[in-house]
Amino acid sequence: MSTKLLNYFIGLAFVILTYFIGYQTDRSDFVQLIILYFALFGLYLFAYRNTKTEQTLHFFIGVAIAAKLLLVFAFPNLSDDIFRFIWDGKLWHAGINPFDALPSYYAENGFPEGTNQTLYQSLNSPDYFTIYPPVAQLTFYVATLTRDTFWSSVVMKLFLFAAEIGAIWILLKLLKNRVGAEKRILLYILNPLIIIEVMGNLHFEGVMIFFLLLAYYWLKKGWVNLSAVAFAFSVASKLLPLMFLPFLIHKLGWKRSWQYFTIVGVVTIALFYPLLGSFFIENFGNSLNLYFQKFEFNASIYYVLRWIGFQLSGYNLIQILGPLLAAIVAAIIFAKAIKEKTKTIENLPEQWLMAIMLYLCCTTTVHPWYTALPLVLCLFTNYRFPIVWSALIFLTYVNYSYETYFENLWIVALEYSLVIGYLVYEWQRHRALVSDN
């Protein structure tokens, strides 16, 4: 079989498997899901290794775009977060700020126009305040103009598809001048986790990553003010990029970095302004506190500490451990950023990669789509452990295959043992290379 024909076969098989995951698989069908996913992952790795010419690279970029576009019309089948997106959007149309009251309040006191008992019963967290920032909220508002759940999903996915195309464009520019690195773009855009979780299941990591890449690209071009604006939009999509700001202090110098921080702050506040209401700060803060003090899923260090806490106290210490770990992570990141004196912009992605990895190892909740950020950052480094993670973390869908939800901690232990083990291996190899040079 010729190389060209083989590539066509791989591309077609990739799109077909994507279709079956997006349209024909429920998250409770774990055996089917994991077989299809690992088959898709195998094709992804083979495509990357088989890409040796610019023509082949462009072909597989086209395959990635085709797979993403295919899932625009697939209603999210592995996540029910979309119903909260629609709920928030419909509240805006009813003239109600989603941060003003819990969904359960309206269930007891009357549903606003556009909402109803059926939609309410589809929410996975009716007793928690929404946590989605303004860029996401704007998307929810526009998407629910259709007043139809399916087409609202399509509109939201078109926003994400545009962000994915933008990310591809920026990545091509960022990787172009790196020797032999241009094909690394496939490690992100063709990764099954990105295609399924961002485009298939409607997670806004894709939008956050687009704006973060744009901020990094403009920073490298020397367009500092524009970079700060893009960074603010990234924060307004997901709050996580805030942890990366301290690493800019020595890159830009104290004066320019404070200018950068000021622009980020002003633009972020402006973006949040439509959300501000009499209860916004309190209720949004409650959502963040609950995230660290209530939610538990696929954690690593926290689960170890939780077990120790049970042995010592007899009950779950999440209300102490969650905020404590968050504070420790923030302190370590800030200390590391202040200690790091290098002024080159080139090593920012590696610093950001290690910061987000530290955060994810210490937080109480790590959903599969959370690995999208370390995955895209690793393209600019010699580390590949996020790729290993993007394969293994899909095993956590086994939790939904039981008659009642149950977290299989053996799967969690296997996942983190392999991922952290590979990270340590790569870190030691990196240190050895540095010392040899």
Tab-separated table of C-alpha atoms in Angstrom:
chain	number	residue	atom	x	y	z
A	1	MET	CA	0.000	0.000	0.000
A	2	SER	CA	1.380	3.423	-0.961
A	3	THR	CA	1.969	6.043	1.711
A	4	LYS	CA	-0.686	8.305	0.215
A	5	LEU	CA	-3.295	5.530	0.171
A	6	LEU	CA	-2.367	4.550	3.732
A	7	ASN	CA	-2.884	8.134	4.874
A	8	TYR	CA	-6.310	8.221	3.222
A	9	PHE	CA	-7.226	4.988	5.005
A	10	ILE	CA	-6.061	6.344	8.384
A	11	GLY	CA	-7.917	9.609	7.855
A	12	LEU	CA	-11.161	7.890	6.847
A	13	ALA	CA	-10.950	5.434	9.748
A	14	PHE	CA	-10.277	8.332	12.132
A	15	VAL	CA	-13.400	10.208	11.010
A	16	ILE	CA	-15.546	7.050	11.140
A	17	LEU	CA	-14.444	6.223	14.701
A	18	THR	CA	-15.069	9.844	15.703
A	19	TYR	CA	-18.606	9.514	14.329
A	20	PHE	CA	-19.296	6.365	16.353
A	21	ILE	CA	-18.045	7.961	19.584
A	22	GLY	CA	-19.922	11.212	19.003
A	23	TYR	CA	-23.194	9.811	17.694
A	24	GLN	CA	-23.490	6.171	18.729
A	25	THR	CA	-21.931	5.889	22.199
A	26	ASP	CA	-23.325	6.757	25.611
A	27	ARG	CA	-21.025	7.366	28.571
A	28	SER	CA	-22.544	4.355	30.332
A	29	ASP	CA	-21.312	2.139	27.456
A	30	PHE	CA	-17.793	2.022	28.840
A	31	VAL	CA	-16.530	-1.025	26.944
A	32	GLN	CA	-17.633	0.366	23.597
A	33	LEU	CA	-16.382	3.845	24.493
A	34	ILE	CA	-12.911	2.784	25.591
A	35	ILE	CA	-12.384	0.397	22.662
A	36	LEU	CA	-13.318	3.117	20.179
A	37	TYR	CA	-11.256	5.713	22.036
A	38	PHE	CA	-8.073	3.636	22.207
A	39	ALA	CA	-8.497	2.656	18.550
A	40	LEU	CA	-8.824	6.354	17.721
A	41	PHE	CA	-5.780	7.103	19.861
A	42	GLY	CA	-3.779	4.464	18.013
A	43	LEU	CA	-4.661	6.063	14.674
A	44	TYR	CA	-3.717	9.468	16.093
A	45	LEU	CA	-0.249	8.270	17.128
A	46	PHE	CA	0.266	6.451	13.838
A	47	ALA	CA	-0.741	9.562	11.869
A	48	TYR	CA	1.732	11.678	13.832
A	49	ARG	CA	4.609	9.250	13.331
A	50	ASN	CA	3.714	8.843	9.661
A	51	THR	CA	3.771	12.604	9.000
A	52	LYS	CA	7.079	13.279	7.289
A	53	THR	CA	6.155	15.733	4.558
A	54	GLU	CA	4.348	19.059	4.463
A	55	GLN	CA	1.677	17.522	2.231
A	56	THR	CA	0.960	14.799	4.786
A	57	LEU	CA	0.871	17.387	7.579
A	58	HIS	CA	-1.717	19.443	5.724
A	59	PHE	CA	-3.755	16.298	5.037
A	60	PHE	CA	-3.973	15.338	8.709
A	61	ILE	CA	-4.732	18.926	9.686
A	62	GLY	CA	-7.667	18.586	7.302
A	63	VAL	CA	-8.661	15.299	8.958
A	64	ALA	CA	-8.628	17.009	12.372
A	65	ILE	CA	-10.805	19.850	11.061
A	66	ALA	CA	-13.197	17.364	9.438
A	67	ALA	CA	-13.539	15.370	12.687
A	68	LYS	CA	-14.227	18.549	14.664
A	69	LEU	CA	-16.772	19.759	12.125
A	70	LEU	CA	-18.476	16.367	12.157
A	71	LEU	CA	-19.132	16.684	15.890
A	72	VAL	CA	-20.738	20.119	15.577
A	73	PHE	CA	-24.051	18.358	14.970
A	74	ALA	CA	-23.618	15.676	17.640
A	75	PHE	CA	-25.521	16.459	20.842
A	76	PRO	CA	-23.103	16.045	23.803
A	77	ASN	CA	-23.296	12.403	24.834
A	78	LEU	CA	-20.594	12.146	27.504
A	79	SER	CA	-21.464	15.244	29.530
A	80	ASP	CA	-24.678	16.856	30.756
A	81	ASP	CA	-23.120	20.291	31.401
A	82	ILE	CA	-24.934	21.635	28.338
A	83	PHE	CA	-28.197	21.783	30.243
A	84	ARG	CA	-26.674	24.265	32.697
A	85	PHE	CA	-25.389	26.264	29.719
A	86	ILE	CA	-28.895	26.412	28.304
A	87	TRP	CA	-30.373	27.203	31.733
A	88	ASP	CA	-28.022	30.167	32.159
A	89	GLY	CA	-28.723	31.413	28.636
A	90	LYS	CA	-32.493	31.250	29.111
A	91	LEU	CA	-32.237	33.163	32.387
A	92	TRP	CA	-30.453	35.979	30.561
A	93	HIS	CA	-33.308	36.121	28.045
A	94	ALA	CA	-35.769	36.305	30.937
A	95	GLY	CA	-33.837	39.319	32.261
A	96	ILE	CA	-32.369	37.358	35.186
A	97	ASN	CA	-28.700	37.191	36.151
A	98	PRO	CA	-27.806	33.465	36.549
A	99	PHE	CA	-25.643	34.371	39.537
A	100	ASP	CA	-28.584	35.833	41.473
A	101	ALA	CA	-30.173	32.588	42.688
A	102	LEU	CA	-29.839	28.818	42.662
A	103	PRO	CA	-31.853	26.804	40.127
A	104	SER	CA	-33.522	25.079	43.076
A	105	TYR	CA	-34.869	28.491	44.171
A	106	TYR	CA	-36.861	28.758	40.944
A	107	ALA	CA	-38.065	25.166	41.292
A	108	GLU	CA	-39.674	26.182	44.589
A	109	ASN	CA	-40.836	29.673	43.609
A	110	GLY	CA	-41.786	29.363	39.945
A	111	PHE	CA	-39.744	28.886	36.799
A	112	PRO	CA	-38.765	31.975	34.775
A	113	GLU	CA	-39.911	32.250	31.171
A	114	GLY	CA	-38.066	29.793	28.933
A	115	THR	CA	-37.205	27.369	31.736
A	116	ASN	CA	-39.290	24.478	32.992
A	117	GLN	CA	-39.309	21.371	35.155
A	118	THR	CA	-37.880	19.184	32.379
A	119	LEU	CA	-34.833	21.409	31.916
A	120	TYR	CA	-34.414	21.748	35.666
A	121	GLN	CA	-34.373	17.973	36.150
A	122	SER	CA	-31.587	17.701	33.577
A	123	LEU	CA	-29.233	19.921	35.617
A	124	ASN	CA	-26.397	18.077	37.342
A	125	SER	CA	-25.901	20.724	40.062
A	126	PRO	CA	-29.207	22.512	40.760
A	127	ASP	CA	-28.119	23.317	44.311
A	128	TYR	CA	-24.927	25.109	43.238
A	129	PHE	CA	-24.467	28.518	41.683
A	130	THR	CA	-23.205	28.711	38.130
A	131	ILE	CA	-19.448	29.112	37.751
A	132	TYR	CA	-19.140	29.997	34.065
A	133	PRO	CA	-17.438	33.351	33.319
A	134	PRO	CA	-18.532	36.023	30.797
A	135	VAL	CA	-17.211	34.662	27.485
A	136	ALA	CA	-19.051	31.410	28.160
A	137	GLN	CA	-22.151	33.279	29.357
A	138	LEU	CA	-22.246	35.355	26.163
A	139	THR	CA	-22.105	32.126	24.150
A	140	PHE	CA	-24.982	30.700	26.203
A	141	TYR	CA	-27.039	33.843	25.566
A	142	VAL	CA	-26.491	33.790	21.802
A	143	ALA	CA	-27.021	30.032	21.554
A	144	THR	CA	-30.386	30.114	23.355
A	145	LEU	CA	-31.780	32.634	20.888
A	146	THR	CA	-32.828	29.527	18.952
A	147	ARG	CA	-35.062	28.283	21.812
A	148	ASP	CA	-34.331	24.710	20.729
A	149	THR	CA	-31.975	22.532	22.763
A	150	PHE	CA	-30.370	20.808	19.787
A	151	TRP	CA	-29.755	23.984	17.806
A	152	SER	CA	-28.506	25.749	20.933
A	153	SER	CA	-25.903	22.991	21.123
A	154	VAL	CA	-24.984	23.527	17.474
A	155	VAL	CA	-24.536	27.287	17.945
A	156	MET	CA	-22.302	26.770	20.980
A	157	LYS	CA	-20.242	24.248	19.044
A	158	LEU	CA	-19.840	26.685	16.163
A	159	PHE	CA	-18.263	29.124	18.633
A	160	LEU	CA	-15.910	26.377	19.789
A	161	PHE	CA	-15.194	25.313	16.212
A	162	ALA	CA	-14.177	28.883	15.373
A	163	ALA	CA	-11.869	28.889	18.411
A	164	GLU	CA	-10.339	25.574	17.297
A	165	ILE	CA	-9.678	26.944	13.796
A	166	GLY	CA	-8.112	30.021	15.379
A	167	ALA	CA	-5.907	27.816	17.564
A	168	ILE	CA	-4.743	25.873	14.503
A	169	TRP	CA	-3.816	29.107	12.740
A	170	ILE	CA	-1.852	30.427	15.720
A	171	LEU	CA	-0.113	27.111	16.410
A	172	LEU	CA	1.094	26.949	12.810
A	173	LYS	CA	2.633	30.389	13.236
A	174	LEU	CA	4.162	29.619	16.635
A	175	LEU	CA	5.664	26.287	15.582
A	176	LYS	CA	6.770	27.345	12.091
A	177	ASN	CA	10.185	28.633	13.078
A	178	ARG	CA	11.032	25.677	15.320
A	179	VAL	CA	13.222	23.092	13.604
A	180	GLY	CA	11.191	19.952	12.878
A	181	ALA	CA	8.457	21.109	15.238
A	182	GLU	CA	5.678	22.120	12.870
A	183	LYS	CA	4.089	18.677	12.874
A	184	ARG	CA	3.737	18.885	16.661
A	185	ILE	CA	0.485	20.687	15.972
A	186	LEU	CA	-1.041	17.259	15.311
A	187	LEU	CA	-0.315	16.205	18.892
A	188	TYR	CA	-2.938	18.730	19.966
A	189	ILE	CA	-5.462	19.242	17.167
A	190	LEU	CA	-5.706	15.539	16.211
A	191	ASN	CA	-5.702	14.306	19.815
A	192	PRO	CA	-8.942	12.345	20.388
A	193	LEU	CA	-9.460	13.886	23.812
A	194	ILE	CA	-9.459	17.404	22.355
A	195	ILE	CA	-11.816	16.456	19.549
A	196	ILE	CA	-14.241	14.567	21.788
A	197	GLU	CA	-14.197	16.735	24.920
A	198	VAL	CA	-14.002	20.182	23.321
A	199	MET	CA	-16.058	19.722	20.169
A	200	GLY	CA	-18.061	16.664	21.175
A	201	ASN	CA	-18.915	17.539	24.763
A	202	LEU	CA	-18.863	21.337	24.649
A	203	HIS	CA	-16.114	22.290	27.069
A	204	PHE	CA	-14.788	25.829	26.911
A	205	GLU	CA	-11.146	24.878	27.394
A	206	GLY	CA	-10.961	25.279	23.620
A	207	VAL	CA	-11.870	28.975	23.832
A	208	MET	CA	-9.543	29.569	26.782
A	209	ILE	CA	-6.671	27.943	24.900
A	210	PHE	CA	-7.301	29.977	21.739
A	211	PHE	CA	-7.061	33.279	23.613
A	212	LEU	CA	-4.058	32.085	25.645
A	213	LEU	CA	-2.207	31.086	22.464
A	214	LEU	CA	-3.119	34.438	20.948
A	215	ALA	CA	-1.757	36.225	24.021
A	216	TYR	CA	1.493	34.231	23.813
A	217	TYR	CA	1.826	34.857	20.065
A	218	TRP	CA	1.310	38.605	20.426
A	219	LEU	CA	3.718	38.669	23.359
A	220	LYS	CA	6.391	37.032	21.198
A	221	LYS	CA	5.686	39.619	18.493
A	222	GLY	CA	6.260	42.385	21.027
A	223	TRP	CA	2.640	43.534	20.999
A	224	VAL	CA	2.394	43.603	24.776
A	225	ASN	CA	-0.848	45.560	25.155
A	226	LEU	CA	-2.708	43.399	22.637
A	227	SER	CA	-1.338	40.330	24.390
A	228	ALA	CA	-2.765	41.569	27.688
A	229	VAL	CA	-6.206	42.027	26.111
A	230	ALA	CA	-6.138	38.472	24.697
A	231	PHE	CA	-4.982	37.162	28.083
A	232	ALA	CA	-7.977	38.850	29.734
A	233	PHE	CA	-10.319	37.116	27.280
A	234	SER	CA	-8.660	33.803	28.162
A	235	VAL	CA	-9.307	34.458	31.859
A	236	ALA	CA	-12.894	35.449	31.034
A	237	SER	CA	-13.321	32.049	29.333
A	238	LYS	CA	-11.842	30.020	32.210
A	239	LEU	CA	-10.106	31.443	35.277
A	240	LEU	CA	-7.112	29.078	35.193
A	241	PRO	CA	-4.714	31.325	33.206
A	242	LEU	CA	-4.572	33.709	36.177
A	243	MET	CA	-1.953	31.415	37.709
A	244	PHE	CA	0.372	32.143	34.771
A	245	LEU	CA	0.606	35.900	35.298
A	246	PRO	CA	3.463	35.874	37.876
A	247	PHE	CA	5.787	34.274	35.304
A	248	LEU	CA	5.635	37.483	33.259
A	249	ILE	CA	7.255	39.623	35.949
A	250	HIS	CA	10.858	38.862	34.991
A	251	LYS	CA	10.011	38.462	31.299
A	252	LEU	CA	8.674	41.982	30.992
A	253	GLY	CA	10.338	43.656	33.941
A	254	TRP	CA	8.479	45.056	36.906
A	255	LYS	CA	7.270	48.227	35.161
A	256	ARG	CA	5.977	46.600	31.970
A	257	SER	CA	4.558	43.625	33.834
A	258	TRP	CA	2.452	45.888	36.052
A	259	GLN	CA	1.263	47.639	32.907
A	260	TYR	CA	0.348	44.211	31.517
A	261	PHE	CA	-1.420	43.212	34.734
A	262	THR	CA	-3.346	46.498	34.768
A	263	ILE	CA	-4.646	45.962	31.235
A	264	VAL	CA	-5.577	42.367	32.059
A	265	GLY	CA	-7.384	43.570	35.174
A	266	VAL	CA	-9.270	46.406	33.477
A	267	VAL	CA	-10.368	44.308	30.493
A	268	THR	CA	-11.347	41.392	32.743
A	269	ILE	CA	-13.467	43.648	34.942
A	270	ALA	CA	-15.070	45.153	31.836
A	271	LEU	CA	-15.908	41.668	30.562
A	272	PHE	CA	-17.344	40.657	33.933
A	273	TYR	CA	-19.329	43.905	34.257
A	274	PRO	CA	-22.568	42.575	32.645
A	275	LEU	CA	-22.535	39.749	35.204
A	276	LEU	CA	-22.154	42.044	38.188
A	277	GLY	CA	-25.220	42.216	40.369
A	278	SER	CA	-26.031	42.576	44.008
A	279	PHE	CA	-25.206	38.896	44.655
A	280	PHE	CA	-22.542	38.191	42.029
A	281	ILE	CA	-19.385	38.467	44.149
A	282	GLU	CA	-20.865	36.479	47.019
A	283	ASN	CA	-22.417	33.746	44.877
A	284	PHE	CA	-19.542	33.407	42.426
A	285	GLY	CA	-17.210	33.212	45.403
A	286	ASN	CA	-19.424	30.522	46.900
A	287	SER	CA	-19.141	28.560	43.659
A	288	LEU	CA	-15.350	28.726	43.788
A	289	ASN	CA	-15.306	27.732	47.452
A	290	LEU	CA	-17.580	24.777	46.773
A	291	TYR	CA	-15.288	23.689	43.958
A	292	PHE	CA	-12.424	23.318	46.419
A	293	GLN	CA	-14.493	22.185	49.407
A	294	LYS	CA	-17.187	19.933	47.946
A	295	PHE	CA	-16.382	18.431	44.557
A	296	GLU	CA	-14.194	15.343	44.250
A	297	PHE	CA	-13.256	13.554	41.043
A	298	ASN	CA	-10.099	11.829	39.807
A	299	ALA	CA	-7.733	13.574	42.223
A	300	SER	CA	-4.225	12.406	43.131
A	301	ILE	CA	-2.413	14.074	46.040
A	302	TYR	CA	-5.710	15.155	47.552
A	303	TYR	CA	-7.007	11.570	47.639
A	304	VAL	CA	-3.883	10.452	49.497
A	305	LEU	CA	-4.316	13.242	52.043
A	306	ARG	CA	-8.034	12.491	52.275
A	307	TRP	CA	-7.235	8.888	53.212
A	308	ILE	CA	-4.723	10.053	55.845
A	309	GLY	CA	-7.346	12.480	57.165
A	310	PHE	CA	-9.869	9.666	57.505
A	311	GLN	CA	-7.366	7.627	59.516
A	312	LEU	CA	-6.633	10.539	61.853
A	313	SER	CA	-10.051	12.151	62.252
A	314	GLY	CA	-12.579	9.609	61.001
A	315	TYR	CA	-14.187	11.938	58.467
A	316	ASN	CA	-13.503	13.724	55.176
A	317	LEU	CA	-11.306	16.815	55.662
A	318	ILE	CA	-12.016	18.291	52.208
A	319	GLN	CA	-13.136	21.634	53.662
A	320	ILE	CA	-9.628	22.030	55.064
A	321	LEU	CA	-7.568	20.148	52.512
A	322	GLY	CA	-9.102	21.706	49.375
A	323	PRO	CA	-8.410	25.379	50.217
A	324	LEU	CA	-5.093	24.460	51.884
A	325	LEU	CA	-3.793	22.714	48.758
A	326	ALA	CA	-4.969	25.623	46.598
A	327	ALA	CA	-3.100	28.072	48.819
A	328	ILE	CA	0.052	25.931	48.751
A	329	VAL	CA	-0.078	25.725	44.941
A	330	ALA	CA	-0.508	29.493	44.653
A	331	ALA	CA	2.444	30.097	46.998
A	332	ILE	CA	4.719	27.650	45.142
A	333	ILE	CA	3.833	29.119	41.745
A	334	PHE	CA	4.453	32.681	42.917
A	335	ALA	CA	7.740	31.730	44.605
A	336	LYS	CA	8.892	29.857	41.507
A	337	ALA	CA	7.971	32.777	39.265
A	338	ILE	CA	9.879	35.256	41.430
A	339	LYS	CA	12.893	32.954	41.657
A	340	GLU	CA	13.011	32.349	37.885
A	341	LYS	CA	15.216	35.129	36.464
A	342	THR	CA	15.360	34.182	32.779
A	343	LYS	CA	13.938	36.896	30.556
A	344	THR	CA	13.334	34.884	27.404
A	345	ILE	CA	9.724	34.441	26.350
A	346	GLU	CA	10.515	31.076	24.792
A	347	ASN	CA	10.444	29.127	28.074
A	348	LEU	CA	7.077	30.511	29.222
A	349	PRO	CA	5.118	27.455	27.985
A	350	GLU	CA	7.347	25.103	29.982
A	351	GLN	CA	6.879	27.197	33.120
A	352	TRP	CA	3.147	27.336	32.529
A	353	LEU	CA	3.081	23.588	31.896
A	354	MET	CA	4.696	22.815	35.228
A	355	ALA	CA	2.401	25.301	37.000
A	356	ILE	CA	-0.786	23.751	35.621
A	357	MET	CA	0.549	20.257	36.314
A	358	LEU	CA	1.202	21.208	39.939
A	359	TYR	CA	-2.314	22.604	40.198
A	360	LEU	CA	-3.937	19.524	38.663
A	361	CYS	CA	-1.966	17.205	40.946
A	362	CYS	CA	-3.198	19.079	44.013
A	363	THR	CA	-6.772	19.981	43.137
A	364	THR	CA	-9.762	17.919	44.275
A	365	THR	CA	-11.309	17.586	40.794
A	366	VAL	CA	-9.670	16.635	37.495
A	367	HIS	CA	-12.081	15.972	34.645
A	368	PRO	CA	-10.715	14.590	31.348
A	369	TRP	CA	-11.011	17.931	29.538
A	370	TYR	CA	-8.771	19.589	32.148
A	371	THR	CA	-5.789	17.963	30.428
A	372	ALA	CA	-6.339	20.091	27.302
A	373	LEU	CA	-4.245	22.962	28.692
A	374	PRO	CA	-1.128	20.931	29.601
A	375	LEU	CA	-1.511	19.120	26.287
A	376	VAL	CA	-1.256	22.281	24.180
A	377	LEU	CA	1.553	23.720	26.321
A	378	CYS	CA	3.693	20.604	25.937
A	379	LEU	CA	3.976	21.278	22.187
A	380	PHE	CA	6.518	24.005	22.967
A	381	THR	CA	8.583	21.759	25.235
A	382	ASN	CA	10.290	18.372	25.149
A	383	TYR	CA	7.761	16.924	27.601
A	384	ARG	CA	5.115	14.488	26.347
A	385	PHE	CA	3.534	13.210	29.573
A	386	PRO	CA	0.286	15.137	28.857
A	387	ILE	CA	-0.196	12.926	25.791
A	388	VAL	CA	0.050	9.835	27.999
A	389	TRP	CA	-2.409	11.475	30.371
A	390	SER	CA	-4.867	12.295	27.593
A	391	ALA	CA	-5.035	8.571	26.811
A	392	LEU	CA	-5.308	7.261	30.373
A	393	ILE	CA	-7.721	9.820	31.814
A	394	PHE	CA	-10.486	8.554	29.544
A	395	LEU	CA	-10.516	5.411	31.679
A	396	THR	CA	-12.332	7.474	34.341
A	397	TYR	CA	-15.505	7.128	32.278
A	398	VAL	CA	-15.758	3.693	33.875
A	399	ASN	CA	-17.349	5.525	36.815
A	400	TYR	CA	-20.537	6.031	34.785
A	401	SER	CA	-20.834	2.384	33.751
A	402	TYR	CA	-22.042	1.144	37.140
A	403	GLU	CA	-25.719	0.966	38.039
A	404	THR	CA	-25.163	3.917	40.357
A	405	TYR	CA	-22.250	6.303	39.982
A	406	PHE	CA	-19.112	4.922	41.616
A	407	GLU	CA	-15.538	6.190	41.417
A	408	ASN	CA	-13.137	3.346	40.731
A	409	LEU	CA	-10.000	4.336	42.650
A	410	TRP	CA	-7.994	1.497	41.109
A	411	ILE	CA	-8.344	3.258	37.774
A	412	VAL	CA	-7.273	6.541	39.379
A	413	ALA	CA	-4.217	4.856	40.929
A	414	LEU	CA	-3.242	3.289	37.600
A	415	GLU	CA	-3.710	6.579	35.758
A	416	TYR	CA	-1.573	8.695	38.066
A	417	SER	CA	1.092	6.028	38.600
A	418	LEU	CA	1.761	5.895	34.871
A	419	VAL	CA	1.449	9.625	34.213
A	420	ILE	CA	3.595	10.762	37.148
A	421	GLY	CA	6.055	7.961	36.476
A	422	TYR	CA	6.454	9.129	32.873
A	423	LEU	CA	6.739	12.746	34.024
A	424	VAL	CA	9.558	11.828	36.417
A	425	TYR	CA	11.297	9.886	33.648
A	426	GLU	CA	11.089	12.856	31.262
A	427	TRP	CA	12.205	15.289	33.961
A	428	GLN	CA	15.267	13.210	34.805
A	429	ARG	CA	16.114	12.834	31.124
A	430	HIS	CA	15.736	16.601	30.678
A	431	ARG	CA	18.078	17.247	33.626
A	432	ALA	CA	20.626	14.818	32.197
A	433	LEU	CA	20.576	16.614	28.837
A	434	VAL	CA	20.980	19.994	30.499
A	435	SER	CA	23.926	18.793	32.622
A	436	ASP	CA	25.609	17.269	29.541
A	437	ASN	CA	25.395	20.589	27.767
